[in-house]
PDB file of C-alpha atoms in Angstrom:
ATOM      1  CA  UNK A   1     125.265 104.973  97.799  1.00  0.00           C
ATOM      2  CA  UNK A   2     121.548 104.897  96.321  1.00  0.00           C
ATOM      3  CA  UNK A   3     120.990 107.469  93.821  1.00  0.00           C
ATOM      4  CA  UNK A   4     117.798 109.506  95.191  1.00  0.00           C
ATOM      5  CA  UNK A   5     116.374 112.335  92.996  1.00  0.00           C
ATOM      6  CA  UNK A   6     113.892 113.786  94.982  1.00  0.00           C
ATOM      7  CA  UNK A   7     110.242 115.049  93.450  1.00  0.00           C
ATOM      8  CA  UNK A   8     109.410 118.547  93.356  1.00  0.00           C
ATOM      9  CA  UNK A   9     108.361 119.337  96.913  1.00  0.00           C
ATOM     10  CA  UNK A  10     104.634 119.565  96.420  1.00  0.00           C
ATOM     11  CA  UNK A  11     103.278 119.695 100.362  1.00  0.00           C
ATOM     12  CA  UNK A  12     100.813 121.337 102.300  1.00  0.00           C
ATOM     13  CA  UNK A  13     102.712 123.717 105.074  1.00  0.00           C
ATOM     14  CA  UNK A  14     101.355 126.155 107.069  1.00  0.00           C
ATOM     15  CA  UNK A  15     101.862 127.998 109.919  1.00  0.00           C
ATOM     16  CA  UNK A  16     100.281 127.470 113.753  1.00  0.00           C
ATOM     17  CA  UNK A  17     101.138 129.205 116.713  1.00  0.00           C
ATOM     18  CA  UNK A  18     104.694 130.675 115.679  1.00  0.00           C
ATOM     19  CA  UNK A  19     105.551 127.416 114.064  1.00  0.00           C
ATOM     20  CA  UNK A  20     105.503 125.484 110.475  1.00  0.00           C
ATOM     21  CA  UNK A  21     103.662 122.478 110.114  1.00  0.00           C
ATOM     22  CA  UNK A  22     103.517 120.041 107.297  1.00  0.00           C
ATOM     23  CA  UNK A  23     100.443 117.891 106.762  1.00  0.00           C
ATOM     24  CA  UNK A  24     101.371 113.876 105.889  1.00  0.00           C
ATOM     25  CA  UNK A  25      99.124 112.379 103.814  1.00  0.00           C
ATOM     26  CA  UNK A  26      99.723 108.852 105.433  1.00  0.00           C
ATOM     27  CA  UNK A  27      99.188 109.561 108.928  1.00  0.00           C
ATOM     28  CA  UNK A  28      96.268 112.498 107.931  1.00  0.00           C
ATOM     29  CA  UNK A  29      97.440 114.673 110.276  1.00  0.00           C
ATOM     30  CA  UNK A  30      99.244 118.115 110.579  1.00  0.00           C
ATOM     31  CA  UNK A  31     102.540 117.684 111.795  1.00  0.00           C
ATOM     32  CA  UNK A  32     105.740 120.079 113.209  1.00  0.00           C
ATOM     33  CA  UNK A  33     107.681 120.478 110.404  1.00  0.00           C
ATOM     34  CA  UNK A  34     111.182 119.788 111.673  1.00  0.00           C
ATOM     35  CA  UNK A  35     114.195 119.547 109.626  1.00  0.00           C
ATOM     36  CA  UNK A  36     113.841 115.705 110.061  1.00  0.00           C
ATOM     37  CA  UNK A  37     109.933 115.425 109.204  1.00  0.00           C
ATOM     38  CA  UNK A  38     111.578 117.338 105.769  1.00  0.00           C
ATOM     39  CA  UNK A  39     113.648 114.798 105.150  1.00  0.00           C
ATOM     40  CA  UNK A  40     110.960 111.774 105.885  1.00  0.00           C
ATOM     41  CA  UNK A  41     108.317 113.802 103.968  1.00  0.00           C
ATOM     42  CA  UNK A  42     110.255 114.147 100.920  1.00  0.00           C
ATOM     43  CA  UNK A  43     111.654 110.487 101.082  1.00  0.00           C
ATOM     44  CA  UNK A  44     107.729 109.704 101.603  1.00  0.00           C
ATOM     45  CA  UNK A  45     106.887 111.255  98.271  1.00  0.00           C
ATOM     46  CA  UNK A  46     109.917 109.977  96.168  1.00  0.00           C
ATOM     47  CA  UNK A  47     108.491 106.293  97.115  1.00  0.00           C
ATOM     48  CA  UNK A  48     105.125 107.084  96.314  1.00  0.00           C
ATOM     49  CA  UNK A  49     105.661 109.310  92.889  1.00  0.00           C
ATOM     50  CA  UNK A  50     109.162 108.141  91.978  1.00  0.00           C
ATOM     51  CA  UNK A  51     109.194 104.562  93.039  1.00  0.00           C
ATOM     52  CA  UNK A  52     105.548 103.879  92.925  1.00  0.00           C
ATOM     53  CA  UNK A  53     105.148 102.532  95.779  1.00  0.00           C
ATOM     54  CA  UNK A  54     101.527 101.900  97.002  1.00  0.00           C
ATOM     55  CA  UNK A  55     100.708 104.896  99.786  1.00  0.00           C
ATOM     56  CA  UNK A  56      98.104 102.770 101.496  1.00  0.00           C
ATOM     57  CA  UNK A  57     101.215 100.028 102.045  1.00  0.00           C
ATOM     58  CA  UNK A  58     103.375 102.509 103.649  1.00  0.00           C
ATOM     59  CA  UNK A  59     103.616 102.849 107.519  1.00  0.00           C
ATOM     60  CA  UNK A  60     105.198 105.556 108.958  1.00  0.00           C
ATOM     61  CA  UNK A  61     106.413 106.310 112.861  1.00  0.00           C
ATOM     62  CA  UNK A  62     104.840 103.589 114.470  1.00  0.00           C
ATOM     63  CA  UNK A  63     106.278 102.359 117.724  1.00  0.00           C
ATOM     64  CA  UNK A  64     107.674  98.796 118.361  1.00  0.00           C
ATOM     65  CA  UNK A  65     109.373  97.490 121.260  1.00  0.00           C
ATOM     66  CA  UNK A  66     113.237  96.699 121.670  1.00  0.00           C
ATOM     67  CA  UNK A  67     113.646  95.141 124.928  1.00  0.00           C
ATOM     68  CA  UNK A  68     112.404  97.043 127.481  1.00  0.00           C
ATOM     69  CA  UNK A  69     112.591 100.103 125.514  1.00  0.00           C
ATOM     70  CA  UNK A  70     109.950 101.717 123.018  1.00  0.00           C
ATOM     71  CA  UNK A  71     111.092 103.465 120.060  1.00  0.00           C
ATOM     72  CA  UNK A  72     109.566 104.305 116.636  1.00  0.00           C
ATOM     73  CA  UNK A  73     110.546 103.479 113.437  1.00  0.00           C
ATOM     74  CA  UNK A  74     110.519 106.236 110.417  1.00  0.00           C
ATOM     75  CA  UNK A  75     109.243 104.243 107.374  1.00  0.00           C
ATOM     76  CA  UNK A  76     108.082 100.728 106.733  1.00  0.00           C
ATOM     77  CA  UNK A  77     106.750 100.089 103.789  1.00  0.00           C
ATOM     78  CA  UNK A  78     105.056  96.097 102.893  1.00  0.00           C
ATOM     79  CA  UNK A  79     104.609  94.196 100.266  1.00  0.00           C
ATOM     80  CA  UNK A  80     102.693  90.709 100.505  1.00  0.00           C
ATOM     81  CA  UNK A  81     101.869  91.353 104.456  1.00  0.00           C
ATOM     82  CA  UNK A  82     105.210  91.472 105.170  1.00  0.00           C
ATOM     83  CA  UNK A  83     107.905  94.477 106.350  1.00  0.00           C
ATOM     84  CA  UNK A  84     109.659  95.084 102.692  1.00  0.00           C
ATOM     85  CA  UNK A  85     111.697  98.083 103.234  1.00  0.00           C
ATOM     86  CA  UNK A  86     112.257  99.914 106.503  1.00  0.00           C
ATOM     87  CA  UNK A  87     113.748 103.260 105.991  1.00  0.00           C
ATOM     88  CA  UNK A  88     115.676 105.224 109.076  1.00  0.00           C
ATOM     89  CA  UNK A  89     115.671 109.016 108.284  1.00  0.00           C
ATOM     90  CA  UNK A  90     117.762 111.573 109.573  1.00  0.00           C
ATOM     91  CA  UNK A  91     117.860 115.739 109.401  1.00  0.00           C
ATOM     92  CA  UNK A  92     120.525 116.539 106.579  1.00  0.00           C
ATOM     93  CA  UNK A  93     123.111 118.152 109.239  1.00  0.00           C
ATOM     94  CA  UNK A  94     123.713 114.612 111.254  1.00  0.00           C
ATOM     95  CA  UNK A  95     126.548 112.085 109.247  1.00  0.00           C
ATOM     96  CA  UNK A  96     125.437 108.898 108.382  1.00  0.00           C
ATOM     97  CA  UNK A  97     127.749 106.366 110.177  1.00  0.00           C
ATOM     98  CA  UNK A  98     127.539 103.283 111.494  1.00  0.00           C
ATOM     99  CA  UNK A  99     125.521 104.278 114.841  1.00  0.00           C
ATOM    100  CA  UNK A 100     123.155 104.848 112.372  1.00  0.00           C
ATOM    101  CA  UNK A 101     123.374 102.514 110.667  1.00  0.00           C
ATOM    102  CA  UNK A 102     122.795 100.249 114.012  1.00  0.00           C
ATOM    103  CA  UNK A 103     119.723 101.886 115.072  1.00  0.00           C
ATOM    104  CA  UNK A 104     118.386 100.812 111.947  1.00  0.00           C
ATOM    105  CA  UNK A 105     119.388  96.969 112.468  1.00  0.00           C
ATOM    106  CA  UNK A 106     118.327  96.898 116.163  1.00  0.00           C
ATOM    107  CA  UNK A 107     114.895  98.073 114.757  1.00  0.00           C
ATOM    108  CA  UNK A 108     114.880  95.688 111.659  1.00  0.00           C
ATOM    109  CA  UNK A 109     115.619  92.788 114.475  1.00  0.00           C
ATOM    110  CA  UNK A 110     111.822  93.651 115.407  1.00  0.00           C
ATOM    111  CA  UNK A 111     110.451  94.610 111.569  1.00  0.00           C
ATOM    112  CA  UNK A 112     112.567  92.030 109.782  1.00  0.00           C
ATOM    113  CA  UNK A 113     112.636  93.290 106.155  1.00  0.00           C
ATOM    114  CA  UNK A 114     114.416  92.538 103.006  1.00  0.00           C
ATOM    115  CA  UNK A 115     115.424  95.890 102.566  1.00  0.00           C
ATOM    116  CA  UNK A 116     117.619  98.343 104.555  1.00  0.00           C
ATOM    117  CA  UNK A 117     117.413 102.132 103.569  1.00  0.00           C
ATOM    118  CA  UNK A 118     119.682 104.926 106.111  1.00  0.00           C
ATOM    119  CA  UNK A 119     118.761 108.638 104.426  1.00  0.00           C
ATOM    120  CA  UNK A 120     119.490 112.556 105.292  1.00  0.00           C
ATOM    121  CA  UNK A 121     118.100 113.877 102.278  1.00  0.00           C
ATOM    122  CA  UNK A 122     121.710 114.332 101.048  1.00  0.00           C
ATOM    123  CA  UNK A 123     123.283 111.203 100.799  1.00  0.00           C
ATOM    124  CA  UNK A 124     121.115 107.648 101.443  1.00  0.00           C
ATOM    125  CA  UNK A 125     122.820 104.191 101.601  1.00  0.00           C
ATOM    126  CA  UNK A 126     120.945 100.611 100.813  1.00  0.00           C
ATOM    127  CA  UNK A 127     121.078  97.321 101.816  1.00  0.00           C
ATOM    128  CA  UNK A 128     119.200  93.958 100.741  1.00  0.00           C
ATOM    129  CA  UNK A 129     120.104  91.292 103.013  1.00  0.00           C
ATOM    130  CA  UNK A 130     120.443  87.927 101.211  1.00  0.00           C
ATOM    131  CA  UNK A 131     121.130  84.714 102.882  1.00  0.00           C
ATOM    132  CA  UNK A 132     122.422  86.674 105.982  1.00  0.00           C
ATOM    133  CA  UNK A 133     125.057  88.719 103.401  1.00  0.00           C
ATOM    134  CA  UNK A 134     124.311  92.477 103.407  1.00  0.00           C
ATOM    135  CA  UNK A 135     124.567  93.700  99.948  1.00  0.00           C
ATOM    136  CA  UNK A 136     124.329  97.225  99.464  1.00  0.00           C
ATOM    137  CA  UNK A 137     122.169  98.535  96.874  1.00  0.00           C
ATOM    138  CA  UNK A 138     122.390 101.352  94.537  1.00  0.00           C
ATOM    139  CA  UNK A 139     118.842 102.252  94.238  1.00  0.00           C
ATOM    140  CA  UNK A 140     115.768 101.037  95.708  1.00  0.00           C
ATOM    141  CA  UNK A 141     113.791  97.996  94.888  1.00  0.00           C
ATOM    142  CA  UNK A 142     111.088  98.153  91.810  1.00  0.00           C
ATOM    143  CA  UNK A 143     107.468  97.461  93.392  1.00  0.00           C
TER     144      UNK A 143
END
């Protein structure tokens, strides 16, 4: 399991029509602040303040095509050009198991990074795949 410890929340919320919204600083834009945008928010910030992780080289939710199907990834953050880490987020109520874990490969099939990241806010797994070999990880990669 990666150890994860979290920055002091530090967003701009506020609320719109009856509901909470959460502005992200990547995508510029005001968003619904669901229990999973918390979790890829805060996951967000520990890469960019903990991690140090270049903001501008961080994509978030951007859709790619599996098949015939169109889905969108969480988090992909690059490094030379290239997919580094891809990061699948979930709200902190849903178990991270292996159909989780396989969403995140069938999207990595299309991304192809280095780096495998599965997160609810309360537990995250990693894994750097080497030579084909999955190798889990127990914290992120340095930038």
């Amino acid at each position: 399991m990666l150890s994860i410890n979290f920055p002091k929340p530090d967003f701009k919320i506020k609320g719109n029509q009856g509901e909470e919204q959460i502005f992200d600083g990547i995508r510029k834009r005001w968003l619904r602040l669901t229990p999973e945008e918390w979790v890829r928010q805060n996951f967000i910030q520990y890469l960019i303040k903990e991690k140090k992780y270049p903001a501008s080289l961080i994509s978030v939710e951007k859709e790619i095509v599996l098949g015939e199907m169109k889905k969108r990834y969480d988090i992909v953050v690059y490094k030379d050009t290239q997919p580094w880490v891809i990061v699948e987020c979930k709200e902190m109520n849903v178990q991270l198991n292996e159909k989780v874990l396989n969403q995140l490969l069938r999207y990595n099939a299309t991304i192809v990074a280095p780096y495998l990241i599965i997160t609810n806010g309360k537990q995250s797994f990693g894994w750097k795949i080497e030579n084909g070999n999955f190798i889990e990880m127990d914290e992120l990669p340095e930038w």
